[in-house]
mmCIF file of C-alpha atoms in Angstrom:
data_model
loop_
_atom_site.group_PDB
_atom_site.id
_atom_site.type_symbol
_atom_site.label_atom_id
_atom_site.label_comp_id
_atom_site.label_asym_id
_atom_site.label_seq_id
_atom_site.Cartn_x
_atom_site.Cartn_y
_atom_site.Cartn_z
ATOM 1 C CA MET A 25 -50.617 -204.945 6.144
ATOM 2 C CA PRO A 26 -50.355 -207.130 3.072
ATOM 3 C CA ASN A 27 -53.575 -208.125 1.458
ATOM 4 C CA GLY A 28 -54.212 -211.857 1.706
ATOM 5 C CA ASP A 29 -55.832 -212.006 -1.728
ATOM 6 C CA ASN A 30 -53.034 -210.170 -3.529
ATOM 7 C CA TRP A 31 -50.057 -210.461 -1.232
ATOM 8 C CA GLN A 32 -47.638 -210.769 -4.127
ATOM 9 C CA GLY A 33 -48.615 -207.335 -5.415
ATOM 10 C CA ASP A 34 -48.295 -205.894 -1.929
ATOM 11 C CA VAL A 35 -44.780 -207.280 -1.615
ATOM 12 C CA LEU A 36 -43.771 -205.868 -4.989
ATOM 13 C CA ARG A 37 -45.288 -202.521 -4.083
ATOM 14 C CA ASP A 38 -43.408 -202.408 -0.775
ATOM 15 C CA LEU A 39 -40.111 -203.351 -2.451
ATOM 16 C CA ARG A 40 -40.505 -200.713 -5.128
ATOM 17 C CA GLY A 41 -41.420 -198.110 -2.576
ATOM 18 C CA ALA A 42 -38.343 -198.883 -0.448
ATOM 19 C CA SER A 43 -35.854 -198.789 -3.321
ATOM 20 C CA GLY A 44 -37.369 -196.188 -5.624
ATOM 21 C CA PRO A 45 -36.469 -192.492 -5.601
ATOM 22 C CA PRO A 46 -38.539 -190.033 -3.636
ATOM 23 C CA ALA A 47 -41.170 -187.979 -5.396
ATOM 24 C CA ALA A 48 -39.742 -184.980 -7.130
ATOM 25 C CA GLY A 49 -39.762 -181.826 -5.058
ATOM 26 C CA THR A 50 -41.179 -183.421 -1.907
ATOM 27 C CA GLY A 51 -38.446 -185.260 -0.063
ATOM 28 C CA GLY A 52 -41.224 -187.252 1.705
ATOM 29 C CA PRO A 53 -42.084 -190.934 1.445
ATOM 30 C CA PRO A 54 -42.063 -192.518 -1.991
ATOM 31 C CA ALA A 55 -45.167 -192.268 -4.168
ATOM 32 C CA SER A 56 -47.468 -195.269 -4.169
ATOM 33 C CA VAL A 57 -47.168 -197.687 -7.023
ATOM 34 C CA PRO A 58 -50.355 -199.058 -8.579
ATOM 35 C CA PRO A 59 -50.774 -202.775 -8.216
ATOM 36 C CA ALA A 60 -49.546 -204.942 -11.011
ATOM 37 C CA PRO A 61 -52.170 -206.641 -13.143
ATOM 38 C CA PRO A 62 -52.936 -210.194 -12.088
ATOM 39 C CA SER A 63 -50.920 -212.890 -13.717
ATOM 40 C CA ALA A 64 -52.408 -215.805 -15.600
ATOM 41 C CA ALA A 65 -52.003 -218.016 -12.571
ATOM 42 C CA GLN A 66 -53.893 -215.549 -10.408
ATOM 43 C CA ALA A 67 -56.622 -215.220 -12.991
ATOM 44 C CA SER A 68 -57.137 -218.962 -12.980
ATOM 45 C CA GLY A 69 -57.248 -219.070 -9.203
ATOM 46 C CA THR A 70 -53.913 -220.897 -8.884
ATOM 47 C CA GLU A 71 -51.288 -219.287 -6.708
ATOM 48 C CA ARG A 72 -47.688 -219.542 -7.847
ATOM 49 C CA ILE A 73 -44.827 -219.397 -5.361
ATOM 50 C CA PRO A 74 -42.389 -216.719 -6.482
ATOM 51 C CA ALA A 75 -38.687 -217.481 -6.884
ATOM 52 C CA PRO A 76 -36.713 -216.357 -3.921
ATOM 53 C CA THR A 77 -35.061 -213.001 -4.375
ATOM 54 C CA GLN A 78 -31.231 -213.360 -4.577
ATOM 55 C CA PRO A 79 -29.326 -210.854 -2.501
ATOM 56 C CA PRO A 80 -27.065 -208.602 -4.583
ATOM 57 C CA ALA A 81 -23.581 -209.920 -4.997
ATOM 58 C CA PRO A 82 -21.082 -208.009 -2.921
ATOM 59 C CA ALA A 83 -18.871 -205.672 -4.881
ATOM 60 C CA PRO A 84 -15.404 -207.151 -5.405
ATOM 61 C CA THR A 85 -12.825 -205.788 -3.052
ATOM 62 C CA PRO A 86 -10.190 -203.978 -5.131
ATOM 63 C CA THR A 87 -6.785 -205.607 -4.854
ATOM 64 C CA PRO A 88 -4.209 -203.030 -3.834
ATOM 65 C CA ALA A 89 -1.473 -202.562 -6.392
ATOM 66 C CA PRO A 90 1.841 -204.044 -5.267
ATOM 67 C CA GLN A 91 4.076 -201.386 -3.860
ATOM 68 C CA GLN A 92 7.531 -201.208 -5.384
ATOM 69 C CA ALA A 93 10.439 -201.201 -3.045
ATOM 70 C CA PRO A 94 11.928 -197.740 -2.828
ATOM 71 C CA ALA A 95 15.037 -197.306 -4.932
ATOM 72 C CA PRO A 96 18.210 -197.367 -2.871
ATOM 73 C CA PRO A 97 19.509 -193.873 -2.288
ATOM 74 C CA ARG A 98 22.464 -192.901 -4.417
ATOM 75 C CA PRO A 99 25.630 -192.615 -2.410
ATOM 76 C CA ARG A 100 26.400 -189.059 -1.542
ATOM 77 C CA ARG A 101 29.724 -187.731 -2.583
ATOM 78 C CA PRO A 102 31.880 -186.805 0.345
ATOM 79 C CA SER A 103 32.219 -183.139 1.006
ATOM 80 C CA ALA A 104 35.486 -181.583 -0.013
ATOM 81 C CA PRO A 105 37.991 -182.000 2.823
ATOM 82 C CA ASP A 106 40.234 -179.184 3.892
ATOM 83 C CA SER A 107 43.746 -179.065 2.526
ATOM 84 C CA ARG A 108 46.462 -180.110 4.938
ATOM 85 C CA ALA A 109 50.145 -179.361 4.759
ATOM 86 C CA VAL A 110 52.358 -182.374 4.123
ATOM 87 C CA VAL A 111 54.979 -181.117 6.577
ATOM 88 C CA ASP A 112 54.330 -178.872 9.542
ATOM 89 C CA SER A 113 55.843 -175.447 9.067
ATOM 90 C CA VAL A 114 57.903 -175.766 12.230
ATOM 91 C CA LEU A 115 59.225 -179.189 11.262
ATOM 92 C CA SER A 116 60.041 -178.100 7.726
ATOM 93 C CA GLY A 117 62.294 -175.430 9.180
ATOM 94 C CA THR A 118 64.414 -178.089 10.873
ATOM 95 C CA ALA A 119 65.494 -179.666 7.554
ATOM 96 C CA ARG A 120 69.037 -178.954 6.480
ATOM 97 C CA ARG A 121 70.066 -178.066 2.980
ATOM 98 C CA PRO A 122 69.940 -181.212 0.813
ATOM 99 C CA GLN A 123 73.314 -182.561 -0.233
ATOM 100 C CA ARG A 124 74.391 -184.382 -3.346
ATOM 101 C CA GLY A 125 74.453 -188.128 -3.463
ATOM 102 C CA GLU A 126 78.213 -188.292 -4.012
ATOM 103 C CA PRO A 127 81.058 -186.203 -2.587
ATOM 104 C CA VAL A 128 82.840 -183.782 -4.921
ATOM 105 C CA ALA A 129 86.015 -185.889 -5.039
ATOM 106 C CA VAL A 130 84.115 -188.946 -6.248
ATOM 107 C CA ARG A 131 82.325 -186.958 -8.948
ATOM 108 C CA VAL A 132 85.563 -185.435 -10.235
ATOM 109 C CA THR A 133 87.352 -188.791 -10.303
ATOM 110 C CA ARG A 134 84.523 -190.378 -12.263
ATOM 111 C CA ALA A 135 84.459 -187.524 -14.755
ATOM 112 C CA VAL A 136 88.199 -187.890 -15.434
ATOM 113 C CA ARG A 137 87.855 -191.640 -15.952
ATOM 114 C CA ARG A 138 85.057 -191.156 -18.453
ATOM 115 C CA ILE A 139 87.167 -188.718 -20.434
ATOM 116 C CA VAL A 140 90.223 -190.979 -20.735
ATOM 117 C CA SER A 141 88.305 -194.197 -21.359
ATOM 118 C CA SER A 142 85.720 -195.446 -23.829
ATOM 119 C CA SER A 143 83.088 -196.023 -21.143
ATOM 120 C CA ALA A 144 81.243 -192.825 -22.045
ATOM 121 C CA ALA A 145 80.178 -194.177 -25.457
ATOM 122 C CA ARG A 146 78.989 -197.443 -23.940
ATOM 123 C CA GLU A 147 77.083 -195.567 -21.288
ATOM 124 C CA VAL A 148 75.333 -193.397 -23.873
ATOM 125 C CA ALA A 149 74.379 -196.451 -25.913
ATOM 126 C CA GLU A 150 72.969 -198.145 -22.834
ATOM 127 C CA LEU A 151 70.956 -195.095 -21.869
ATOM 128 C CA THR A 152 69.533 -194.924 -25.395
ATOM 129 C CA ARG A 153 68.358 -198.535 -25.228
ATOM 130 C CA THR A 154 66.892 -197.947 -21.775
ATOM 131 C CA ALA A 155 65.018 -194.858 -22.924
ATOM 132 C CA GLU A 156 63.553 -196.748 -25.874
ATOM 133 C CA ALA A 157 62.338 -199.490 -23.555
ATOM 134 C CA LEU A 158 60.718 -196.982 -21.233
ATOM 135 C CA GLN A 159 58.937 -195.207 -24.086
ATOM 136 C CA GLN A 160 57.165 -198.252 -25.493
ATOM 137 C CA PRO A 161 53.437 -197.642 -26.013
ATOM 138 C CA VAL A 162 50.852 -199.562 -23.995
ATOM 139 C CA THR A 163 47.378 -200.739 -24.987
ATOM 140 C CA THR A 164 46.108 -200.768 -21.400
ATOM 141 C CA GLY A 165 47.479 -199.087 -18.314
ATOM 142 C CA ARG A 166 50.291 -200.933 -16.551
ATOM 143 C CA GLN A 167 50.134 -201.207 -12.765
ATOM 144 C CA ILE A 168 53.326 -201.807 -10.788
ATOM 145 C CA ALA A 169 53.119 -202.602 -7.076
ATOM 146 C CA VAL A 170 55.991 -201.827 -4.699
ATOM 147 C CA THR A 171 56.047 -203.416 -1.261
ATOM 148 C CA SER A 172 58.425 -204.765 1.367
ATOM 149 C CA ILE A 173 58.604 -207.207 4.256
ATOM 150 C CA ARG A 174 58.958 -204.535 6.901
ATOM 151 C CA GLY A 175 59.165 -200.811 7.347
ATOM 152 C CA GLY A 176 62.376 -198.937 6.640
ATOM 153 C CA ALA A 177 63.270 -201.143 3.674
ATOM 154 C CA GLY A 178 63.149 -198.263 1.201
ATOM 155 C CA LYS A 179 59.916 -199.181 -0.625
ATOM 156 C CA THR A 180 58.604 -195.608 -0.729
ATOM 157 C CA THR A 181 61.953 -194.384 -2.041
ATOM 158 C CA VAL A 182 61.886 -197.070 -4.744
ATOM 159 C CA ALA A 183 58.298 -196.171 -5.667
ATOM 160 C CA ALA A 184 59.250 -192.491 -5.955
ATOM 161 C CA LEU A 185 62.267 -193.322 -8.131
ATOM 162 C CA LEU A 186 60.163 -195.491 -10.455
ATOM 163 C CA GLY A 187 57.382 -192.942 -10.812
ATOM 164 C CA THR A 188 59.865 -190.144 -11.467
ATOM 165 C CA ALA A 189 61.634 -192.188 -14.160
ATOM 166 C CA TYR A 190 58.394 -193.055 -15.965
ATOM 167 C CA ALA A 191 57.191 -189.463 -15.842
ATOM 168 C CA HIS A 192 60.507 -188.282 -17.292
ATOM 169 C CA TYR A 193 60.664 -190.683 -20.233
ATOM 170 C CA ARG A 194 57.011 -191.230 -21.130
ATOM 171 C CA GLN A 195 54.562 -188.906 -22.870
ATOM 172 C CA ASP A 196 51.342 -190.340 -21.398
ATOM 173 C CA PRO A 197 50.209 -189.439 -17.857
ATOM 174 C CA VAL A 198 51.816 -191.334 -14.967
ATOM 175 C CA LEU A 199 50.078 -191.919 -11.640
ATOM 176 C CA LEU A 200 51.591 -192.661 -8.232
ATOM 177 C CA VAL A 201 49.134 -194.156 -5.728
ATOM 178 C CA GLU A 202 49.784 -194.374 -2.020
ATOM 179 C CA ALA A 203 48.035 -197.524 -0.796
ATOM 180 C CA ASP A 204 49.759 -197.250 2.582
ATOM 181 C CA PRO A 205 47.480 -194.973 4.635
ATOM 182 C CA ALA A 206 49.364 -195.519 7.879
ATOM 183 C CA LEU A 207 51.338 -192.286 7.730
ATOM 184 C CA GLY A 208 52.947 -193.020 4.368
ATOM 185 C CA SER A 209 55.740 -190.712 3.256
ATOM 186 C CA LEU A 210 55.247 -190.800 -0.526
ATOM 187 C CA PRO A 211 53.836 -187.232 -0.735
ATOM 188 C CA LEU A 212 56.833 -185.957 1.208
ATOM 189 C CA ARG A 213 59.280 -187.824 -1.027
ATOM 190 C CA LEU A 214 57.627 -186.426 -4.164
ATOM 191 C CA GLY A 215 57.629 -182.836 -2.920
ATOM 192 C CA ALA A 216 53.851 -182.371 -2.510
ATOM 193 C CA GLU A 217 53.022 -179.350 -0.370
ATOM 194 C CA THR A 218 49.363 -179.924 0.520
ATOM 195 C CA LEU A 219 46.934 -182.857 0.457
ATOM 196 C CA ARG A 220 43.181 -183.015 0.140
ATOM 197 C CA TRP A 221 41.566 -186.069 -1.463
ATOM 198 C CA THR A 222 42.771 -189.562 -0.586
ATOM 199 C CA THR A 223 42.485 -193.028 -2.104
ATOM 200 C CA ALA A 224 39.512 -193.881 0.117
ATOM 201 C CA ASP A 225 37.756 -190.618 -0.843
ATOM 202 C CA LEU A 226 38.160 -191.206 -4.558
ATOM 203 C CA ALA A 227 36.617 -194.685 -4.279
ATOM 204 C CA ASP A 228 33.239 -192.994 -3.624
ATOM 205 C CA ILE A 229 33.671 -190.349 -6.325
ATOM 206 C CA VAL A 230 35.172 -191.813 -9.479
ATOM 207 C CA GLU A 231 32.647 -192.761 -12.181
ATOM 208 C CA PRO A 232 33.107 -194.367 -15.628
ATOM 209 C CA GLN A 233 31.918 -191.296 -17.535
ATOM 210 C CA MET A 234 34.556 -189.033 -16.011
ATOM 211 C CA SER A 235 37.205 -187.524 -18.235
ATOM 212 C CA LEU A 236 40.893 -187.288 -17.415
ATOM 213 C CA LEU A 237 40.384 -183.621 -16.591
ATOM 214 C CA ASP A 238 37.667 -184.544 -14.074
ATOM 215 C CA VAL A 239 39.843 -187.182 -12.424
ATOM 216 C CA THR A 240 42.954 -185.039 -12.141
ATOM 217 C CA GLY A 241 40.922 -182.450 -10.246
ATOM 218 C CA TYR A 242 41.104 -184.819 -7.259
ATOM 219 C CA LEU A 243 44.841 -185.547 -7.610
ATOM 220 C CA VAL A 244 48.040 -183.745 -6.681
ATOM 221 C CA GLN A 245 49.917 -182.533 -9.737
ATOM 222 C CA LEU A 246 53.626 -183.323 -9.920
ATOM 223 C CA PRO A 247 56.289 -182.273 -12.438
ATOM 224 C CA GLU A 248 56.511 -183.857 -15.895
ATOM 225 C CA ASN A 249 52.902 -184.983 -16.361
ATOM 226 C CA ALA A 250 52.838 -187.050 -13.161
ATOM 227 C CA TRP A 251 50.026 -187.185 -10.614
ATOM 228 C CA LEU A 252 49.769 -188.341 -7.015
ATOM 229 C CA LEU A 253 46.853 -189.922 -5.138
ATOM 230 C CA PRO A 254 47.721 -189.826 -1.402
ATOM 231 C CA GLY A 255 46.697 -192.569 1.001
ATOM 232 C CA SER A 256 45.914 -190.298 3.952
ATOM 233 C CA GLN A 257 46.224 -186.765 5.206
ATOM 234 C CA GLY A 258 48.925 -187.608 7.677
ATOM 235 C CA GLN A 259 46.467 -188.739 10.336
ATOM 236 C CA ILE A 260 46.736 -191.928 12.371
ATOM 237 C CA GLY A 261 43.819 -194.289 11.998
ATOM 238 C CA ALA A 262 43.036 -193.822 8.317
ATOM 239 C CA MET A 263 41.947 -197.133 6.810
ATOM 240 C CA LEU A 264 41.792 -198.464 3.255
ATOM 241 C CA ASP A 265 39.885 -201.669 2.562
ATOM 242 C CA THR A 266 40.404 -203.941 -0.414
ATOM 243 C CA SER A 267 37.070 -203.098 -2.075
ATOM 244 C CA ALA A 268 37.851 -199.372 -2.086
ATOM 245 C CA TYR A 269 41.329 -200.043 -3.445
ATOM 246 C CA GLU A 270 39.981 -202.256 -6.230
ATOM 247 C CA ARG A 271 37.352 -199.687 -7.257
ATOM 248 C CA VAL A 272 39.950 -196.953 -7.529
ATOM 249 C CA MET A 273 42.509 -199.018 -9.439
ATOM 250 C CA VAL A 274 40.008 -200.439 -11.923
ATOM 251 C CA ALA A 275 38.542 -196.994 -12.585
ATOM 252 C CA LEU A 276 41.867 -195.162 -12.969
ATOM 253 C CA ARG A 277 43.640 -197.734 -15.087
ATOM 254 C CA ARG A 278 42.324 -196.374 -18.393
ATOM 255 C CA TYR A 279 43.532 -192.820 -17.726
ATOM 256 C CA PHE A 280 47.246 -193.463 -17.081
ATOM 257 C CA GLY A 281 49.839 -195.362 -19.069
ATOM 258 C CA VAL A 282 51.754 -196.443 -15.949
ATOM 259 C CA THR A 283 50.608 -196.518 -12.330
ATOM 260 C CA VAL A 284 53.083 -197.105 -9.502
ATOM 261 C CA VAL A 285 51.493 -198.227 -6.226
ATOM 262 C CA ASP A 286 53.300 -197.733 -2.914
ATOM 263 C CA CYS A 287 51.715 -200.576 -0.907
ATOM 264 C CA GLU A 288 51.612 -201.476 2.734
ATOM 265 C CA THR A 289 54.202 -203.901 4.006
ATOM 266 C CA LEU A 290 53.439 -207.607 3.691
ATOM 267 C CA PRO A 291 51.369 -209.492 4.739
ATOM 268 C CA ALA A 292 48.765 -206.678 4.827
ATOM 269 C CA GLU A 293 45.589 -207.515 2.920
ATOM 270 C CA VAL A 294 45.688 -204.534 0.542
ATOM 271 C CA ALA A 295 49.313 -205.314 -0.282
ATOM 272 C CA ARG A 296 48.425 -208.900 -1.215
ATOM 273 C CA VAL A 297 45.578 -207.705 -3.437
ATOM 274 C CA ALA A 298 47.846 -205.138 -5.088
ATOM 275 C CA LEU A 299 50.546 -207.722 -5.792
ATOM 276 C CA SER A 300 48.106 -210.162 -7.382
ATOM 277 C CA ALA A 301 46.343 -207.510 -9.489
ATOM 278 C CA SER A 302 49.436 -205.727 -10.815
ATOM 279 C CA GLN A 303 51.353 -206.639 -13.955
ATOM 280 C CA ALA A 304 54.739 -206.364 -12.215
ATOM 281 C CA ARG A 305 55.917 -206.385 -8.617
ATOM 282 C CA VAL A 306 58.871 -204.791 -6.834
ATOM 283 C CA LEU A 307 60.011 -206.081 -3.455
ATOM 284 C CA ALA A 308 62.217 -203.612 -1.598
ATOM 285 C CA ALA A 309 64.708 -205.015 0.896
ATOM 286 C CA PRO A 310 67.595 -203.517 2.872
ATOM 287 C CA ALA A 311 71.066 -204.793 2.025
ATOM 288 C CA THR A 312 71.470 -206.386 5.438
ATOM 289 C CA LEU A 313 71.679 -209.996 6.570
ATOM 290 C CA ASP A 314 68.232 -210.059 8.156
ATOM 291 C CA GLY A 315 66.718 -208.155 5.226
ATOM 292 C CA VAL A 316 68.089 -210.608 2.676
ATOM 293 C CA THR A 317 67.100 -213.614 4.797
ATOM 294 C CA SER A 318 63.458 -212.540 5.162
ATOM 295 C CA THR A 319 63.243 -211.593 1.485
ATOM 296 C CA TYR A 320 64.591 -214.996 0.452
ATOM 297 C CA ALA A 321 61.892 -216.666 2.559
ATOM 298 C CA VAL A 322 59.180 -214.633 0.830
ATOM 299 C CA LEU A 323 60.541 -215.511 -2.607
ATOM 300 C CA GLN A 324 60.494 -219.193 -1.704
ATOM 301 C CA TRP A 325 56.840 -218.804 -0.712
ATOM 302 C CA MET A 326 56.107 -217.089 -4.032
ATOM 303 C CA GLN A 327 57.563 -220.062 -5.886
ATOM 304 C CA GLY A 328 54.480 -222.015 -4.806
ATOM 305 C CA LEU A 329 52.175 -219.460 -6.470
ATOM 306 C CA PRO A 330 51.384 -219.298 -10.207
ATOM 307 C CA ARG A 331 54.594 -218.971 -12.189
ATOM 308 C CA HIS A 332 53.923 -215.432 -13.407
ATOM 309 C CA MET A 333 54.096 -214.128 -9.822
ATOM 310 C CA ILE A 334 57.792 -214.913 -9.346
ATOM 311 C CA ASP A 335 58.639 -214.190 -12.979
ATOM 312 C CA GLY A 336 57.145 -210.698 -12.696
ATOM 313 C CA THR A 337 58.893 -209.819 -9.428
ATOM 314 C CA VAL A 338 62.045 -207.755 -9.019
ATOM 315 C CA VAL A 339 63.916 -207.370 -5.721
ATOM 316 C CA VAL A 340 65.658 -204.073 -5.000
ATOM 317 C CA LEU A 341 68.498 -204.296 -2.482
ATOM 318 C CA SER A 342 69.063 -200.820 -1.054
ATOM 319 C CA SER A 343 72.280 -199.967 0.741
ATOM 320 C CA THR A 344 71.547 -197.652 3.643
ATOM 321 C CA VAL A 345 75.192 -197.197 4.627
ATOM 322 C CA ALA A 346 78.313 -196.598 2.605
ATOM 323 C CA ARG A 347 79.772 -199.967 3.584
ATOM 324 C CA PRO A 348 77.118 -202.711 3.964
ATOM 325 C CA GLY A 349 77.712 -205.546 6.396
ATOM 326 C CA ILE A 350 77.195 -208.247 3.724
ATOM 327 C CA ASP A 351 78.517 -209.114 0.291
ATOM 328 C CA VAL A 352 75.691 -207.507 -1.683
ATOM 329 C CA GLU A 353 76.579 -209.166 -5.000
ATOM 330 C CA ALA A 354 76.657 -212.636 -3.445
ATOM 331 C CA ALA A 355 73.338 -211.974 -1.726
ATOM 332 C CA ALA A 356 71.835 -210.849 -5.020
ATOM 333 C CA GLU A 357 72.895 -214.083 -6.725
ATOM 334 C CA LYS A 358 71.250 -216.112 -3.968
ATOM 335 C CA LEU A 359 68.001 -214.221 -4.424
ATOM 336 C CA ARG A 360 68.144 -214.631 -8.219
ATOM 337 C CA SER A 361 68.218 -218.413 -7.769
ATOM 338 C CA THR A 362 64.509 -218.257 -6.913
ATOM 339 C CA GLY A 363 63.614 -216.929 -10.360
ATOM 340 C CA ALA A 364 63.116 -213.297 -9.390
ATOM 341 C CA GLY A 365 65.087 -210.412 -10.822
ATOM 342 C CA VAL A 366 67.411 -208.481 -8.510
ATOM 343 C CA HIS A 367 68.719 -204.922 -8.738
ATOM 344 C CA ILE A 368 71.149 -203.198 -6.386
ATOM 345 C CA LEU A 369 70.506 -199.584 -5.434
ATOM 346 C CA PRO A 370 73.837 -198.183 -4.249
ATOM 347 C CA TYR A 371 74.286 -196.010 -1.215
ATOM 348 C CA ASP A 372 73.403 -192.415 -1.942
ATOM 349 C CA ARG A 373 73.747 -189.602 0.577
ATOM 350 C CA HIS A 374 70.805 -187.726 -0.894
ATOM 351 C CA LEU A 375 68.477 -190.725 -0.617
ATOM 352 C CA ALA A 376 69.720 -191.645 2.844
ATOM 353 C CA ALA A 377 68.931 -188.172 4.186
ATOM 354 C CA GLY A 378 65.215 -188.546 3.397
ATOM 355 C CA GLY A 379 63.091 -185.558 2.486
ATOM 356 C CA VAL A 380 62.135 -184.428 -0.986
ATOM 357 C CA LEU A 381 63.628 -186.495 -3.793
ATOM 358 C CA ARG A 382 65.551 -184.310 -6.238
ATOM 359 C CA THR A 383 66.900 -186.321 -9.146
ATOM 360 C CA GLU A 384 69.518 -183.702 -10.044
ATOM 361 C CA LEU A 385 71.164 -184.309 -6.678
ATOM 362 C CA LEU A 386 71.343 -188.085 -7.022
ATOM 363 C CA GLY A 387 74.688 -189.697 -7.620
ATOM 364 C CA ARG A 388 75.286 -190.897 -11.159
ATOM 365 C CA PRO A 389 75.352 -194.605 -10.174
ATOM 366 C CA THR A 390 72.001 -194.147 -8.425
ATOM 367 C CA ARG A 391 70.411 -192.483 -11.452
ATOM 368 C CA LEU A 392 71.662 -195.220 -13.767
ATOM 369 C CA ALA A 393 70.521 -197.973 -11.398
ATOM 370 C CA ALA A 394 67.055 -196.409 -11.018
ATOM 371 C CA THR A 395 66.658 -196.046 -14.792
ATOM 372 C CA ARG A 396 67.672 -199.663 -15.433
ATOM 373 C CA LEU A 397 65.286 -200.816 -12.731
ATOM 374 C CA ALA A 398 62.398 -198.832 -14.226
ATOM 375 C CA ALA A 399 63.069 -200.260 -17.682
ATOM 376 C CA GLU A 400 63.183 -203.888 -16.524
ATOM 377 C CA VAL A 401 60.061 -203.586 -14.401
ATOM 378 C CA PHE A 402 58.181 -201.933 -17.254
ATOM 379 C CA GLN A 403 59.198 -204.675 -19.685
ATOM 380 C CA LEU A 404 57.992 -207.300 -17.206
ATOM 381 C CA SER A 405 54.659 -205.515 -16.951
ATOM 382 C CA GLN A 406 54.308 -205.653 -20.740
ATOM 383 C CA LYS A 407 54.448 -209.447 -20.680
ATOM 384 C CA ARG A 408 51.420 -209.727 -18.385
ATOM 385 C CA ARG A 409 47.994 -208.742 -19.744
#
């Protein structure tokens, strides 16, 4: 019990005993503390009320460090797909021996005419000028988009002819891209045997630090320093969105001097993006009345776009039969009135048969027409930066 005469000392003694350490080596109750000497107030008989004891301030609660959001996982590269044959072995056995673009009688007659006339010298001079135009250096890769209004217009054949011409005349690498994943036939036309990586696959793989050797490891090698990027593996349902197409084209542009893109038919979304992003455009159309009519309507629509769109467009009228049902020259003049260039690709038995394109089997008029077309389209692409 606290002592009434010295209750302050009793309180101090109790507080010290409760908070002090236990006696060394005992572990029992704390040792007693002698009473404090009386203060001056106590000595004079005056009691002084002590200041109230403040409770200890609570320890500050540590603020948890802000947690950083986890870094987004890096996209995983797709696993290497299995190679697939471009043509089934059974179907490839059904193909007949490819024939030349012109009959023997026509070739002999033309050869005799060239001997007895001065056309041979003019032809050589023209080919020299065309070759010089095709061999012009580029500061940045040129992209040329080939499309059509409908299927069966010959756009894949035109794309194959252009890519083959550029690969033959140019020293820098040439790329052919198939942006038509719906069972496109560009690999078949170019003679590819197997396919593995596609345009959609490469969109998740290509990186800025890659070298040309790294990139070509995902492509199909073709003759004369040309490369192919297929759009699918011959399976229905393969899709290609515009973002994937843009990533691939922007990344590959610096590796190849010329890139020819075999697009979907209009008005597909990827085809519209390809036409607007390319430096030159080729519109393939059959040399038929309905083909010319629909192409003329598209050219009229393009006249409402920025001027460079129609100025950088060339129409290719392809004759699928030996005797077309329209006046092809008159139709070409009508199409030229819109401001677009027009080239006529004559009927060629080798092209009409389909299958692998072999330039040595093309008729001479077809080879000359394809070379002129390639030169004009390339010059148009040089005007657009």
